Amino acid sequence: MTVLEALQWRYATKKMNGKRIPQEKLDYILEAIRLSPSSSGLQPYKVLVIDDRELLKKIQPIAWGQSQIVDCSHLLVFAAWDKYTEEKIDETFQFILKERNLPPDTMDAYREKLWGIYSQLPEEWHAHHAAKQAYIAMGIAMVAAAEQGIDCTPMEGFSPDELDDLLGLREQGLRSVLLLPLGYRDAENDWLVNMKKVRRPKEELFVEIKGESVEA
Ligand SMILES: Cc1cc2nc3c(=O)[nH]c(=O)nc-3n(C[C@H](O)[C@H](O)[C@H](O)COP(=O)(O)O)c2cc1C
């Protein structure tokens, strides 16, 4: 499937059939998440990969009773940092420099500039900014899943505070922001499966601003 074919094929699956997805497909989706870009390369989130029926049964009522939580193969929980700290930024930059065999002081000026900005901003901004990075990763995960013929449902429909309590996320400096059950559609029982995919027409979505162009 091309990316566009995969995007046509995928839909926010409402009913899954409870079958397990192969490990290599799960690994492929997780690798796409790992390769997702993030602001300053900080990857300010963790992704919990839940393969535990008992735990999923406890999560379902917290996620508005949605059936995909228990009928999926694996549930991904995207949990973003609750705040940035100078230490966390420094640790990430040191890791990048080590991986690239660069001197440890290479990013000092950038870190100071970044922390100069971030340290002035309220903690709620930090959590929100980190969550936005997790959304990028989830978007890329959805495309990777579709390319592999794996269904998923992006979900904001849950109570983050209750899930944080259940999974002990606050103690780890994390806040749950998104759920992504992975699995297979139950085509016979999913009301959405044959519905037309509805998107705004491109004339409405895109605003072209024309002026001097580069040469083709
Ligand atoms: C951030 C986000 C949160 C969503 N939350 C839910 C959800 O909790 N439950 C659900 O069934 N669908 C959820 N959706 C699915 C959207 O309703 C769906 O993606 C949208 O209507 C477009 O349809 P399609 O994904 O089937 O093409 C969510 C989608 C996004 C991107």
PDB file of C-alpha atoms and ligand atoms in Angstrom:
ATOM      1  CA  MET A   1       0.000   0.000   0.000  1.00  0.00           C
ATOM      2  CA  THR A   2       1.149   3.513  -0.731  1.00  0.00           C
ATOM      3  CA  VAL A   3       0.720   6.028   2.072  1.00  0.00           C
ATOM      4  CA  LEU A   4      -2.415   7.397   0.396  1.00  0.00           C
ATOM      5  CA  GLU A   5      -3.866   3.909  -0.066  1.00  0.00           C
ATOM      6  CA  ALA A   6      -3.146   3.164   3.592  1.00  0.00           C
ATOM      7  CA  LEU A   7      -4.861   6.406   4.641  1.00  0.00           C
ATOM      8  CA  GLN A   8      -7.923   5.488   2.549  1.00  0.00           C
ATOM      9  CA  TRP A   9      -8.004   1.980   4.034  1.00  0.00           C
ATOM     10  CA  ARG A  10      -7.646   2.974   7.669  1.00  0.00           C
ATOM     11  CA  TYR A  11     -10.492   4.280   9.773  1.00  0.00           C
ATOM     12  CA  ALA A  12     -11.077   4.807  13.473  1.00  0.00           C
ATOM     13  CA  THR A  13     -12.085   1.211  14.104  1.00  0.00           C
ATOM     14  CA  LYS A  14     -15.103   0.981  16.397  1.00  0.00           C
ATOM     15  CA  LYS A  15     -15.231  -2.802  16.792  1.00  0.00           C
ATOM     16  CA  MET A  16     -12.211  -5.089  16.927  1.00  0.00           C
ATOM     17  CA  ASN A  17     -12.234  -8.886  16.745  1.00  0.00           C
ATOM     18  CA  GLY A  18      -9.906  -9.755  19.643  1.00  0.00           C
ATOM     19  CA  LYS A  19      -7.208 -11.378  17.454  1.00  0.00           C
ATOM     20  CA  ARG A  20      -3.528 -10.984  18.213  1.00  0.00           C
ATOM     21  CA  ILE A  21      -1.263  -9.095  15.811  1.00  0.00           C
ATOM     22  CA  PRO A  22       2.105 -10.648  14.851  1.00  0.00           C
ATOM     23  CA  GLN A  23       5.098  -9.492  16.897  1.00  0.00           C
ATOM     24  CA  GLU A  24       6.937  -8.219  13.792  1.00  0.00           C
ATOM     25  CA  LYS A  25       4.044  -5.914  12.915  1.00  0.00           C
ATOM     26  CA  LEU A  26       3.914  -4.608  16.470  1.00  0.00           C
ATOM     27  CA  ASP A  27       7.676  -4.035  16.359  1.00  0.00           C
ATOM     28  CA  TYR A  28       7.314  -2.202  13.029  1.00  0.00           C
ATOM     29  CA  ILE A  29       4.725   0.194  14.493  1.00  0.00           C
ATOM     30  CA  LEU A  30       6.843   0.770  17.613  1.00  0.00           C
ATOM     31  CA  GLU A  31       9.883   1.495  15.459  1.00  0.00           C
ATOM     32  CA  ALA A  32       7.855   4.091  13.517  1.00  0.00           C
ATOM     33  CA  ILE A  33       7.036   5.714  16.867  1.00  0.00           C
ATOM     34  CA  ARG A  34      10.703   5.622  17.867  1.00  0.00           C
ATOM     35  CA  LEU A  35      11.648   7.341  14.590  1.00  0.00           C
ATOM     36  CA  SER A  36       9.014  10.065  14.966  1.00  0.00           C
ATOM     37  CA  PRO A  37      10.365  13.607  15.059  1.00  0.00           C
ATOM     38  CA  SER A  38       9.921  15.848  18.097  1.00  0.00           C
ATOM     39  CA  SER A  39      10.757  19.408  19.022  1.00  0.00           C
ATOM     40  CA  SER A  40      14.533  19.688  19.674  1.00  0.00           C
ATOM     41  CA  GLY A  41      14.659  15.867  19.448  1.00  0.00           C
ATOM     42  CA  LEU A  42      13.583  15.559  23.077  1.00  0.00           C
ATOM     43  CA  GLN A  43      10.995  12.778  22.557  1.00  0.00           C
ATOM     44  CA  PRO A  44       9.280  13.957  25.761  1.00  0.00           C
ATOM     45  CA  TYR A  45       7.040  10.925  26.261  1.00  0.00           C
ATOM     46  CA  LYS A  46       6.922   7.228  26.934  1.00  0.00           C
ATOM     47  CA  VAL A  47       4.678   4.722  25.224  1.00  0.00           C
ATOM     48  CA  LEU A  48       3.274   1.915  27.350  1.00  0.00           C
ATOM     49  CA  VAL A  49       2.605  -1.235  25.355  1.00  0.00           C
ATOM     50  CA  ILE A  50      -0.105  -3.106  27.233  1.00  0.00           C
ATOM     51  CA  ASP A  51      -0.627  -6.797  26.563  1.00  0.00           C
ATOM     52  CA  ASP A  52      -2.463  -7.742  29.760  1.00  0.00           C
ATOM     53  CA  ARG A  53      -6.167  -8.664  29.597  1.00  0.00           C
ATOM     54  CA  GLU A  54      -6.778  -8.021  33.302  1.00  0.00           C
ATOM     55  CA  LEU A  55      -5.321  -4.542  33.107  1.00  0.00           C
ATOM     56  CA  LEU A  56      -7.274  -3.773  29.922  1.00  0.00           C
ATOM     57  CA  LYS A  57     -10.499  -4.712  31.713  1.00  0.00           C
ATOM     58  CA  LYS A  58      -9.630  -2.131  34.385  1.00  0.00           C
ATOM     59  CA  ILE A  59      -8.853   0.507  31.733  1.00  0.00           C
ATOM     60  CA  GLN A  60     -12.097   0.049  29.756  1.00  0.00           C
ATOM     61  CA  PRO A  61     -14.397   1.873  32.229  1.00  0.00           C
ATOM     62  CA  ILE A  62     -11.870   4.707  32.429  1.00  0.00           C
ATOM     63  CA  ALA A  63     -12.037   4.949  28.614  1.00  0.00           C
ATOM     64  CA  TRP A  64     -15.767   5.562  28.382  1.00  0.00           C
ATOM     65  CA  GLY A  65     -16.449   1.817  28.126  1.00  0.00           C
ATOM     66  CA  GLN A  66     -15.077   1.710  24.581  1.00  0.00           C
ATOM     67  CA  SER A  67     -14.980  -1.908  23.386  1.00  0.00           C
ATOM     68  CA  GLN A  68     -11.704  -1.580  21.459  1.00  0.00           C
ATOM     69  CA  ILE A  69      -9.846  -1.394  24.790  1.00  0.00           C
ATOM     70  CA  VAL A  70     -10.625  -5.026  25.540  1.00  0.00           C
ATOM     71  CA  ASP A  71     -10.979  -6.302  21.955  1.00  0.00           C
ATOM     72  CA  CYS A  72      -7.625  -4.996  20.769  1.00  0.00           C
ATOM     73  CA  SER A  73      -4.433  -7.006  20.529  1.00  0.00           C
ATOM     74  CA  HIS A  74      -2.255  -4.421  22.272  1.00  0.00           C
ATOM     75  CA  LEU A  75      -3.056  -1.056  23.784  1.00  0.00           C
ATOM     76  CA  LEU A  76      -0.567   1.775  23.398  1.00  0.00           C
ATOM     77  CA  VAL A  77      -0.743   4.501  26.026  1.00  0.00           C
ATOM     78  CA  PHE A  78       1.081   7.681  25.064  1.00  0.00           C
ATOM     79  CA  ALA A  79       2.233   9.384  28.269  1.00  0.00           C
ATOM     80  CA  ALA A  80       3.955  12.758  27.939  1.00  0.00           C
ATOM     81  CA  TRP A  81       6.410  14.392  30.351  1.00  0.00           C
ATOM     82  CA  ASP A  82       4.569  16.600  32.817  1.00  0.00           C
ATOM     83  CA  LYS A  83       7.351  19.185  32.527  1.00  0.00           C
ATOM     84  CA  TYR A  84      10.731  19.862  30.966  1.00  0.00           C
ATOM     85  CA  THR A  85      13.738  20.295  33.224  1.00  0.00           C
ATOM     86  CA  GLU A  86      17.247  21.459  32.437  1.00  0.00           C
ATOM     87  CA  GLU A  87      18.508  18.013  33.529  1.00  0.00           C
ATOM     88  CA  LYS A  88      16.202  16.138  31.158  1.00  0.00           C
ATOM     89  CA  ILE A  89      17.160  18.398  28.264  1.00  0.00           C
ATOM     90  CA  ASP A  90      20.851  18.054  29.070  1.00  0.00           C
ATOM     91  CA  GLU A  91      20.587  14.284  29.370  1.00  0.00           C
ATOM     92  CA  THR A  92      18.951  14.067  25.917  1.00  0.00           C
ATOM     93  CA  PHE A  93      21.483  16.383  24.306  1.00  0.00           C
ATOM     94  CA  GLN A  94      24.396  14.444  25.850  1.00  0.00           C
ATOM     95  CA  PHE A  95      22.919  11.238  24.429  1.00  0.00           C
ATOM     96  CA  ILE A  96      22.620  12.816  20.954  1.00  0.00           C
ATOM     97  CA  LEU A  97      26.222  14.090  21.095  1.00  0.00           C
ATOM     98  CA  LYS A  98      27.550  10.724  22.257  1.00  0.00           C
ATOM     99  CA  GLU A  99      25.687   8.916  19.465  1.00  0.00           C
ATOM    100  CA  ARG A 100      27.184  11.368  16.965  1.00  0.00           C
ATOM    101  CA  ASN A 101      30.696  11.329  18.488  1.00  0.00           C
ATOM    102  CA  LEU A 102      30.645  15.065  19.092  1.00  0.00           C
ATOM    103  CA  PRO A 103      32.226  16.957  22.015  1.00  0.00           C
ATOM    104  CA  PRO A 104      29.920  17.177  25.079  1.00  0.00           C
ATOM    105  CA  ASP A 105      29.818  20.993  25.007  1.00  0.00           C
ATOM    106  CA  THR A 106      28.626  21.192  21.357  1.00  0.00           C
ATOM    107  CA  MET A 107      25.002  21.943  22.287  1.00  0.00           C
ATOM    108  CA  ASP A 108      25.618  24.093  25.388  1.00  0.00           C
ATOM    109  CA  ALA A 109      24.579  27.375  23.767  1.00  0.00           C
ATOM    110  CA  TYR A 110      21.443  25.813  22.292  1.00  0.00           C
ATOM    111  CA  ARG A 111      20.515  24.176  25.627  1.00  0.00           C
ATOM    112  CA  GLU A 112      20.941  27.479  27.450  1.00  0.00           C
ATOM    113  CA  LYS A 113      18.799  29.285  24.868  1.00  0.00           C
ATOM    114  CA  LEU A 114      16.099  26.600  24.990  1.00  0.00           C
ATOM    115  CA  TRP A 115      16.045  26.397  28.789  1.00  0.00           C
ATOM    116  CA  GLY A 116      16.074  30.203  28.938  1.00  0.00           C
ATOM    117  CA  ILE A 117      12.738  30.107  27.099  1.00  0.00           C
ATOM    118  CA  TYR A 118      11.201  26.970  28.663  1.00  0.00           C
ATOM    119  CA  SER A 119      12.077  27.914  32.252  1.00  0.00           C
ATOM    120  CA  GLN A 120       9.991  31.103  31.905  1.00  0.00           C
ATOM    121  CA  LEU A 121       6.880  29.223  30.799  1.00  0.00           C
ATOM    122  CA  PRO A 122       4.252  27.754  33.150  1.00  0.00           C
ATOM    123  CA  GLU A 123       4.250  24.010  33.872  1.00  0.00           C
ATOM    124  CA  GLU A 124       0.931  23.642  32.066  1.00  0.00           C
ATOM    125  CA  TRP A 125       2.634  24.906  28.900  1.00  0.00           C
ATOM    126  CA  HIS A 126       5.351  22.276  29.360  1.00  0.00           C
ATOM    127  CA  ALA A 127       2.811  19.443  29.670  1.00  0.00           C
ATOM    128  CA  HIS A 128       0.885  20.735  26.668  1.00  0.00           C
ATOM    129  CA  HIS A 129       3.991  21.087  24.527  1.00  0.00           C
ATOM    130  CA  ALA A 130       5.175  17.577  25.437  1.00  0.00           C
ATOM    131  CA  ALA A 131       1.702  16.202  24.638  1.00  0.00           C
ATOM    132  CA  LYS A 132       1.849  17.785  21.182  1.00  0.00           C
ATOM    133  CA  GLN A 133       5.011  15.797  20.462  1.00  0.00           C
ATOM    134  CA  ALA A 134       3.196  12.597  21.459  1.00  0.00           C
ATOM    135  CA  TYR A 135       0.405  13.427  18.985  1.00  0.00           C
ATOM    136  CA  ILE A 136       2.963  13.517  16.166  1.00  0.00           C
ATOM    137  CA  ALA A 137       4.182  10.056  17.179  1.00  0.00           C
ATOM    138  CA  MET A 138       0.647   8.728  17.316  1.00  0.00           C
ATOM    139  CA  GLY A 139      -0.073  10.096  13.837  1.00  0.00           C
ATOM    140  CA  ILE A 140       2.955   8.317  12.473  1.00  0.00           C
ATOM    141  CA  ALA A 141       2.001   5.124  14.347  1.00  0.00           C
ATOM    142  CA  MET A 142      -1.426   5.179  12.685  1.00  0.00           C
ATOM    143  CA  VAL A 143       0.107   5.424   9.216  1.00  0.00           C
ATOM    144  CA  ALA A 144       2.609   2.643   9.970  1.00  0.00           C
ATOM    145  CA  ALA A 145      -0.178   0.435  11.327  1.00  0.00           C
ATOM    146  CA  ALA A 146      -2.310   0.978   8.239  1.00  0.00           C
ATOM    147  CA  GLU A 147       0.617   0.216   5.966  1.00  0.00           C
ATOM    148  CA  GLN A 148       0.968  -3.117   7.815  1.00  0.00           C
ATOM    149  CA  GLY A 149      -2.761  -3.860   7.525  1.00  0.00           C
ATOM    150  CA  ILE A 150      -3.261  -3.332  11.248  1.00  0.00           C
ATOM    151  CA  ASP A 151      -6.291  -1.442  12.492  1.00  0.00           C
ATOM    152  CA  CYS A 152      -6.268   1.064  15.303  1.00  0.00           C
ATOM    153  CA  THR A 153      -8.387   3.708  16.985  1.00  0.00           C
ATOM    154  CA  PRO A 154      -6.895   7.011  18.078  1.00  0.00           C
ATOM    155  CA  MET A 155      -8.502   7.861  21.418  1.00  0.00           C
ATOM    156  CA  GLU A 156      -8.821  10.918  23.568  1.00  0.00           C
ATOM    157  CA  GLY A 157     -11.996   9.491  25.055  1.00  0.00           C
ATOM    158  CA  PHE A 158     -10.732   8.543  28.500  1.00  0.00           C
ATOM    159  CA  SER A 159     -10.125  10.116  31.878  1.00  0.00           C
ATOM    160  CA  PRO A 160      -6.393  10.949  32.020  1.00  0.00           C
ATOM    161  CA  ASP A 161      -6.370  11.492  35.800  1.00  0.00           C
ATOM    162  CA  GLU A 162      -7.899   8.085  36.500  1.00  0.00           C
ATOM    163  CA  LEU A 163      -5.586   6.352  34.044  1.00  0.00           C
ATOM    164  CA  ASP A 164      -2.556   8.118  35.536  1.00  0.00           C
ATOM    165  CA  ASP A 165      -3.610   6.812  38.952  1.00  0.00           C
ATOM    166  CA  LEU A 166      -4.130   3.266  37.699  1.00  0.00           C
ATOM    167  CA  LEU A 167      -0.797   3.140  35.881  1.00  0.00           C
ATOM    168  CA  GLY A 168       1.182   5.174  38.437  1.00  0.00           C
ATOM    169  CA  LEU A 169       2.194   7.707  35.801  1.00  0.00           C
ATOM    170  CA  ARG A 170       2.306  10.914  37.881  1.00  0.00           C
ATOM    171  CA  GLU A 171       5.002   9.434  40.115  1.00  0.00           C
ATOM    172  CA  GLN A 172       7.095   8.986  36.983  1.00  0.00           C
ATOM    173  CA  GLY A 173       6.588  12.586  35.845  1.00  0.00           C
ATOM    174  CA  LEU A 174       4.206  11.487  33.104  1.00  0.00           C
ATOM    175  CA  ARG A 175       0.629  12.273  32.064  1.00  0.00           C
ATOM    176  CA  SER A 176      -1.435  10.041  29.793  1.00  0.00           C
ATOM    177  CA  VAL A 177      -2.528  11.931  26.686  1.00  0.00           C
ATOM    178  CA  LEU A 178      -3.659   9.391  24.089  1.00  0.00           C
ATOM    179  CA  LEU A 179      -4.639   5.762  23.692  1.00  0.00           C
ATOM    180  CA  LEU A 180      -4.130   3.678  20.584  1.00  0.00           C
ATOM    181  CA  PRO A 181      -5.612   0.184  20.592  1.00  0.00           C
ATOM    182  CA  LEU A 182      -4.081  -1.954  17.823  1.00  0.00           C
ATOM    183  CA  GLY A 183      -5.809  -4.961  16.348  1.00  0.00           C
ATOM    184  CA  TYR A 184      -8.129  -6.099  13.601  1.00  0.00           C
ATOM    185  CA  ARG A 185     -11.510  -4.750  12.586  1.00  0.00           C
ATOM    186  CA  ASP A 186     -14.593  -6.875  13.194  1.00  0.00           C
ATOM    187  CA  ALA A 187     -16.024  -5.963   9.790  1.00  0.00           C
ATOM    188  CA  GLU A 188     -19.372  -7.688  10.361  1.00  0.00           C
ATOM    189  CA  ASN A 189     -20.114  -5.792  13.532  1.00  0.00           C
ATOM    190  CA  ASP A 190     -18.492  -2.424  12.956  1.00  0.00           C
ATOM    191  CA  TRP A 191     -21.037   0.216  11.926  1.00  0.00           C
ATOM    192  CA  LEU A 192     -18.306   2.482  10.549  1.00  0.00           C
ATOM    193  CA  VAL A 193     -16.428   0.056   8.325  1.00  0.00           C
ATOM    194  CA  ASN A 194     -18.385   0.688   5.111  1.00  0.00           C
ATOM    195  CA  MET A 195     -19.143   4.347   5.650  1.00  0.00           C
ATOM    196  CA  LYS A 196     -17.671   6.865   3.238  1.00  0.00           C
ATOM    197  CA  LYS A 197     -14.528   8.567   4.489  1.00  0.00           C
ATOM    198  CA  VAL A 198     -15.520  12.209   4.850  1.00  0.00           C
ATOM    199  CA  ARG A 199     -12.978  14.997   4.612  1.00  0.00           C
ATOM    200  CA  ARG A 200     -13.235  18.656   3.704  1.00  0.00           C
ATOM    201  CA  PRO A 201     -12.646  19.365  -0.001  1.00  0.00           C
ATOM    202  CA  LYS A 202      -9.148  20.538  -0.773  1.00  0.00           C
ATOM    203  CA  GLU A 203     -10.420  23.941  -1.971  1.00  0.00           C
ATOM    204  CA  GLU A 204     -11.697  24.526   1.566  1.00  0.00           C
ATOM    205  CA  LEU A 205      -8.711  23.040   3.409  1.00  0.00           C
ATOM    206  CA  PHE A 206      -5.804  24.543   1.521  1.00  0.00           C
ATOM    207  CA  VAL A 207      -5.112  28.201   1.053  1.00  0.00           C
ATOM    208  CA  GLU A 208      -2.737  28.841  -1.791  1.00  0.00           C
ATOM    209  CA  ILE A 209      -0.635  31.959  -1.558  1.00  0.00           C
ATOM    210  CA  LYS A 210       1.039  32.639  -4.864  1.00  0.00           C
ATOM    211  CA  GLY A 211       3.842  34.962  -5.756  1.00  0.00           C
ATOM    212  CA  GLU A 212       7.192  34.538  -7.409  1.00  0.00           C
ATOM    213  CA  SER A 213       7.843  30.770  -7.802  1.00  0.00           C
ATOM    214  CA  VAL A 214      11.065  28.776  -7.917  1.00  0.00           C
ATOM    215  CA  GLU A 215      11.941  27.221 -11.254  1.00  0.00           C
ATOM    216  CA  ALA A 216      10.666  23.698 -11.851  1.00  0.00           C
TER     217      ALA A 216
HETATM  218  C1  LIG B   1      -6.889  12.813  18.731  1.00  0.00           C
HETATM  219  C2  LIG B   1      -8.052  11.938  18.357  1.00  0.00           C
HETATM  220  C3  LIG B   1      -8.900  11.450  19.343  1.00  0.00           C
HETATM  221  C4  LIG B   1      -9.938  10.577  19.026  1.00  0.00           C
HETATM  222  N1  LIG B   1     -10.683   9.992  20.021  1.00  0.00           N
HETATM  223  C5  LIG B   1     -11.532   8.981  19.692  1.00  0.00           C
HETATM  224  C6  LIG B   1     -12.129   8.163  20.687  1.00  0.00           C
HETATM  225  O1  LIG B   1     -11.917   8.337  21.886  1.00  0.00           O
HETATM  226  N2  LIG B   1     -12.925   7.138  20.291  1.00  0.00           N
HETATM  227  C7  LIG B   1     -13.179   6.876  18.975  1.00  0.00           C
HETATM  228  O2  LIG B   1     -13.912   5.921  18.674  1.00  0.00           O
HETATM  229  N3  LIG B   1     -12.642   7.650  17.993  1.00  0.00           N
HETATM  230  C8  LIG B   1     -11.818   8.660  18.326  1.00  0.00           C
HETATM  231  N4  LIG B   1     -11.194   9.404  17.329  1.00  0.00           N
HETATM  232  C9  LIG B   1     -11.502   9.080  15.934  1.00  0.00           C
HETATM  233  C10 LIG B   1     -12.054  10.251  15.113  1.00  0.00           C
HETATM  234  O3  LIG B   1     -13.398  10.481  15.406  1.00  0.00           O
HETATM  235  C11 LIG B   1     -11.833   9.910  13.632  1.00  0.00           C
HETATM  236  O4  LIG B   1     -10.452   9.778  13.414  1.00  0.00           O
HETATM  237  C12 LIG B   1     -12.388  10.969  12.694  1.00  0.00           C
HETATM  238  O5  LIG B   1     -13.794  11.028  12.786  1.00  0.00           O
HETATM  239  C13 LIG B   1     -11.986  10.688  11.253  1.00  0.00           C
HETATM  240  O6  LIG B   1     -12.420   9.422  10.835  1.00  0.00           O
HETATM  241  P1  LIG B   1     -11.464   8.232  10.408  1.00  0.00           P
HETATM  242  O7  LIG B   1     -10.319   8.196  11.391  1.00  0.00           O
HETATM  243  O8  LIG B   1     -12.341   7.006  10.529  1.00  0.00           O
HETATM  244  O9  LIG B   1     -11.003   8.491   9.020  1.00  0.00           O
HETATM  245  C14 LIG B   1     -10.177  10.275  17.659  1.00  0.00           C
HETATM  246  C15 LIG B   1      -9.318  10.790  16.674  1.00  0.00           C
HETATM  247  C16 LIG B   1      -8.273  11.594  17.012  1.00  0.00           C
HETATM  248  C17 LIG B   1      -7.338  12.055  15.924  1.00  0.00           C
END
